[in-house]
CSV table of C-alpha atoms in Angstrom, one decimal:
chain,number,residue,atom,x,y,z
A,1,MET,CA,-4.5,-1.7,-23.6
A,2,ALA,CA,-3.0,1.5,-25.0
A,3,SER,CA,-4.8,4.8,-24.7
A,4,SER,CA,-4.7,7.9,-26.8
A,5,ASN,CA,-1.9,9.4,-24.7
A,6,GLY,CA,0.4,6.4,-25.1
A,7,TYR,CA,-0.3,4.9,-21.6
A,8,PRO,CA,0.4,1.2,-22.3
A,9,PHE,CA,-1.1,-0.3,-19.2
A,10,THR,CA,-4.6,-1.3,-18.1
A,11,SER,CA,-6.2,1.9,-16.6
A,12,ARG,CA,-8.7,2.2,-13.9
A,13,ARG,CA,-11.4,3.2,-16.4
A,14,LYS,CA,-10.7,0.1,-18.5
A,15,VAL,CA,-10.9,-2.1,-15.4
A,16,VAL,CA,-14.3,-0.6,-14.5
A,17,GLU,CA,-15.6,-1.2,-18.1
A,18,ARG,CA,-14.4,-4.8,-18.1
A,19,ILE,CA,-15.9,-5.5,-14.6
A,20,THR,CA,-19.3,-4.3,-15.7
A,21,SER,CA,-19.2,-6.0,-19.1
A,22,GLU,CA,-17.4,-9.3,-18.4
A,23,PRO,CA,-18.6,-11.4,-15.5
A,24,ALA,CA,-15.6,-13.7,-15.7
A,25,PHE,CA,-13.2,-10.8,-15.3
A,26,ALA,CA,-15.2,-9.5,-12.3
A,27,LEU,CA,-14.9,-12.9,-10.7
A,28,ALA,CA,-11.2,-13.0,-11.4
A,29,CYS,CA,-10.8,-9.5,-9.9
A,30,ILE,CA,-12.6,-10.5,-6.7
A,31,ARG,CA,-10.2,-13.4,-6.2
A,32,LEU,CA,-7.3,-11.2,-7.1
A,33,VAL,CA,-8.2,-8.6,-4.5
A,34,ASP,CA,-8.8,-11.3,-1.9
A,35,GLU,CA,-5.4,-12.9,-2.5
A,36,ARG,CA,-3.3,-9.8,-2.9
A,37,ARG,CA,-4.7,-6.8,-0.9
A,38,GLY,CA,-7.6,-7.9,1.2
A,39,TRP,CA,-10.8,-6.0,1.8
A,40,MET,CA,-11.9,-2.9,3.7
A,41,ALA,CA,-13.6,-3.7,7.0
A,42,SER,CA,-17.0,-2.7,5.6
A,43,HIS,CA,-16.7,-5.1,2.6
A,44,ARG,CA,-15.0,-8.0,4.4
A,45,VAL,CA,-18.1,-10.0,5.4
A,46,ARG,CA,-19.9,-9.5,2.1
A,47,ALA,CA,-16.8,-10.5,0.2
A,48,GLY,CA,-16.4,-13.6,2.3
A,49,LYS,CA,-19.9,-14.7,1.6
A,50,VAL,CA,-19.6,-14.1,-2.1
A,51,LEU,CA,-16.3,-15.9,-2.3
A,52,ALA,CA,-17.7,-18.9,-0.5
A,53,LYS,CA,-20.5,-19.0,-3.1
A,54,ILE,CA,-17.9,-18.7,-5.9
A,55,ILE,CA,-15.9,-21.5,-4.6
A,56,ALA,CA,-18.9,-23.7,-4.1
A,57,GLY,CA,-20.0,-22.9,-7.6
A,58,ASP,CA,-23.6,-21.8,-6.8
A,59,LEU,CA,-23.5,-18.1,-8.0
A,60,SER,CA,-26.9,-16.6,-8.8
A,61,PRO,CA,-27.4,-13.5,-11.0
A,62,SER,CA,-28.1,-11.4,-7.9
A,63,ASP,CA,-24.8,-12.6,-6.5
A,64,LEU,CA,-23.1,-11.6,-9.7
A,65,ALA,CA,-24.6,-8.2,-9.4
A,66,GLU,CA,-23.2,-8.0,-5.8
A,67,VAL,CA,-19.8,-9.1,-7.1
A,68,ILE,CA,-19.8,-6.2,-9.6
A,69,SER,CA,-20.9,-3.7,-6.9
A,70,LEU,CA,-18.4,-5.1,-4.4
A,71,ILE,CA,-15.3,-5.0,-6.8
A,72,SER,CA,-16.0,-1.6,-8.5
A,73,PRO,CA,-14.4,0.5,-5.7
A,74,TYR,CA,-11.3,-1.6,-6.0
A,75,ALA,CA,-10.7,-0.8,-9.7
A,76,ARG,CA,-7.7,1.3,-8.9
A,77,THR,CA,-6.1,-1.5,-6.9
A,78,VAL,CA,-6.9,-4.0,-9.6
A,79,SER,CA,-5.4,-1.8,-12.3
A,80,ARG,CA,-2.2,-1.4,-10.1
A,81,ILE,CA,-1.9,-5.2,-9.7
A,82,LEU,CA,-2.4,-5.7,-13.4
A,83,ARG,CA,0.1,-3.0,-14.3
A,84,GLU,CA,2.7,-4.7,-12.0
A,85,ARG,CA,2.1,-8.0,-13.8
A,86,GLU,CA,2.4,-6.4,-17.2
A,87,ILE,CA,5.7,-4.8,-16.2
A,88,ALA,CA,7.0,-8.1,-14.8
A,89,GLU,CA,5.9,-10.1,-17.8
A,90,GLY,CA,6.7,-7.4,-20.4
A,91,ALA,CA,9.9,-6.3,-22.0
A,92,PRO,CA,12.2,-3.6,-20.6
A,93,GLU,CA,10.5,-1.1,-22.8
A,94,LEU,CA,7.4,-1.3,-20.5
A,95,ALA,CA,9.5,-0.5,-17.5
A,96,ALA,CA,10.9,2.5,-19.4
A,97,LYS,CA,7.3,3.6,-20.2
A,98,ALA,CA,6.3,3.1,-16.6
A,99,ALA,CA,9.1,5.4,-15.6
A,100,VAL,CA,7.9,8.1,-18.0
A,101,PHE,CA,4.4,7.9,-16.5
A,102,GLY,CA,5.6,7.8,-13.0
A,103,VAL,CA,4.0,4.5,-12.1
A,104,LEU,CA,7.0,2.4,-11.2
A,105,ARG,CA,7.2,1.4,-7.6
A,106,PRO,CA,10.7,1.3,-6.1
A,107,ALA,CA,10.6,-2.5,-5.7
A,108,SER,CA,9.8,-3.0,-9.4
A,109,ALA,CA,12.1,-0.3,-10.7
A,110,ALA,CA,14.4,-1.1,-13.6
A,111,PRO,CA,17.9,-2.2,-12.6
A,112,ASP,CA,20.5,0.5,-12.4
A,113,THR,CA,22.9,0.2,-15.4
A,114,ARG,CA,25.5,2.7,-14.1
A,115,GLU,CA,29.0,1.5,-13.2
A,116,VAL,CA,29.5,0.6,-9.6
A,117,VAL,CA,32.7,2.2,-8.1
A,118,GLN,CA,34.4,0.1,-5.4
A,119,PRO,CA,36.0,1.9,-2.5
A,120,SER,CA,39.8,1.8,-2.4
A,121,VAL,CA,41.5,-0.5,0.1
A,122,ALA,CA,43.5,2.4,1.8
A,123,SER,CA,40.4,4.4,2.9
A,124,PRO,CA,39.1,3.6,6.4
A,125,SER,CA,35.6,2.5,6.8
A,126,VAL,CA,33.0,4.8,8.5
A,127,ALA,CA,32.8,2.5,11.5
A,128,ASP,CA,36.6,2.8,12.2
A,129,THR,CA,36.6,6.6,12.4
A,130,PRO,CA,36.5,8.1,15.9
A,131,ALA,CA,33.7,10.5,15.1
A,132,ALA,CA,31.3,7.7,14.2
A,133,VAL,CA,32.0,5.8,17.4
A,134,GLU,CA,32.0,8.7,20.0
A,135,VAL,CA,28.9,10.6,18.9
A,136,PRO,CA,26.1,9.8,21.4
A,137,VAL,CA,22.6,9.2,20.0
A,138,VAL,CA,20.2,12.0,21.1
A,139,ALA,CA,16.6,11.1,21.5
A,140,PRO,CA,14.2,13.4,19.7
A,141,LYS,CA,12.5,16.1,21.9
A,142,ARG,CA,9.0,15.5,23.0
A,143,ARG,CA,6.4,18.0,22.0
A,144,GLY,CA,3.9,19.2,24.5
A,145,ARG,CA,3.7,18.4,28.2
A,146,SER,CA,5.3,15.5,29.8
A,147,PRO,CA,2.9,12.5,30.4
A,148,GLY,CA,0.8,13.0,33.5
A,149,SER,CA,1.8,16.6,34.1
A,150,LYS,CA,-1.4,18.7,33.5
A,151,ASN,CA,0.3,21.8,34.9
A,152,LYS,CA,-0.4,20.9,38.6
A,153,LYS,CA,2.1,21.0,41.4
A,154,PRO,CA,2.5,17.7,43.1
A,155,ARG,CA,0.3,17.1,46.3
A,156,SER,CA,1.5,15.3,49.3
A,157,GLU,CA,-0.3,12.2,50.4
A,158,SER,CA,-1.8,13.9,53.5
A,159,GLU,CA,-3.5,16.6,51.5
A,160,PRO,CA,-7.1,15.7,50.5
A,161,LYS,CA,-8.4,16.2,47.0
A,162,ARG,CA,-10.1,19.5,46.5
A,163,ARG,CA,-13.7,19.3,45.4
A,164,ARG,CA,-15.2,21.7,42.9
A,165,ARG,CA,-18.0,23.9,43.9
A,166,SER,CA,-21.1,23.6,41.8
């Protein structure tokens, strides 16, 4: 689904258009989101009820309207999932286009074609050097007060708690 700017993938806008115009696509999207990403807490119960009706096969027109209203906020997620599928199933040209548009995720990035240089046998490894072994690990500094401090000096057990005057 190419657009005027050369974007070769299914965009969020196209997903929204297809959800509202094609009920079968909306049903496929609701299953896709349920399998891949899951639902926000506010949608989880509604989605579970609708999915049970879809699986049972007794989906009414009002349920279909609920499916469309339920899946519409997830259009960006659906477009990302469809884009990842298109890149995986497509040619390397799609991965190159994805890199141009900045939509490649690190896991799905195109393989690096540069030559790998092997280290020479004579050079020692980093673990063998004394600097790597002797440097102690310093814990990061905590910000703020230490736990339980509250800027009070410690009281002995014999001193009673002071009460506030009202």
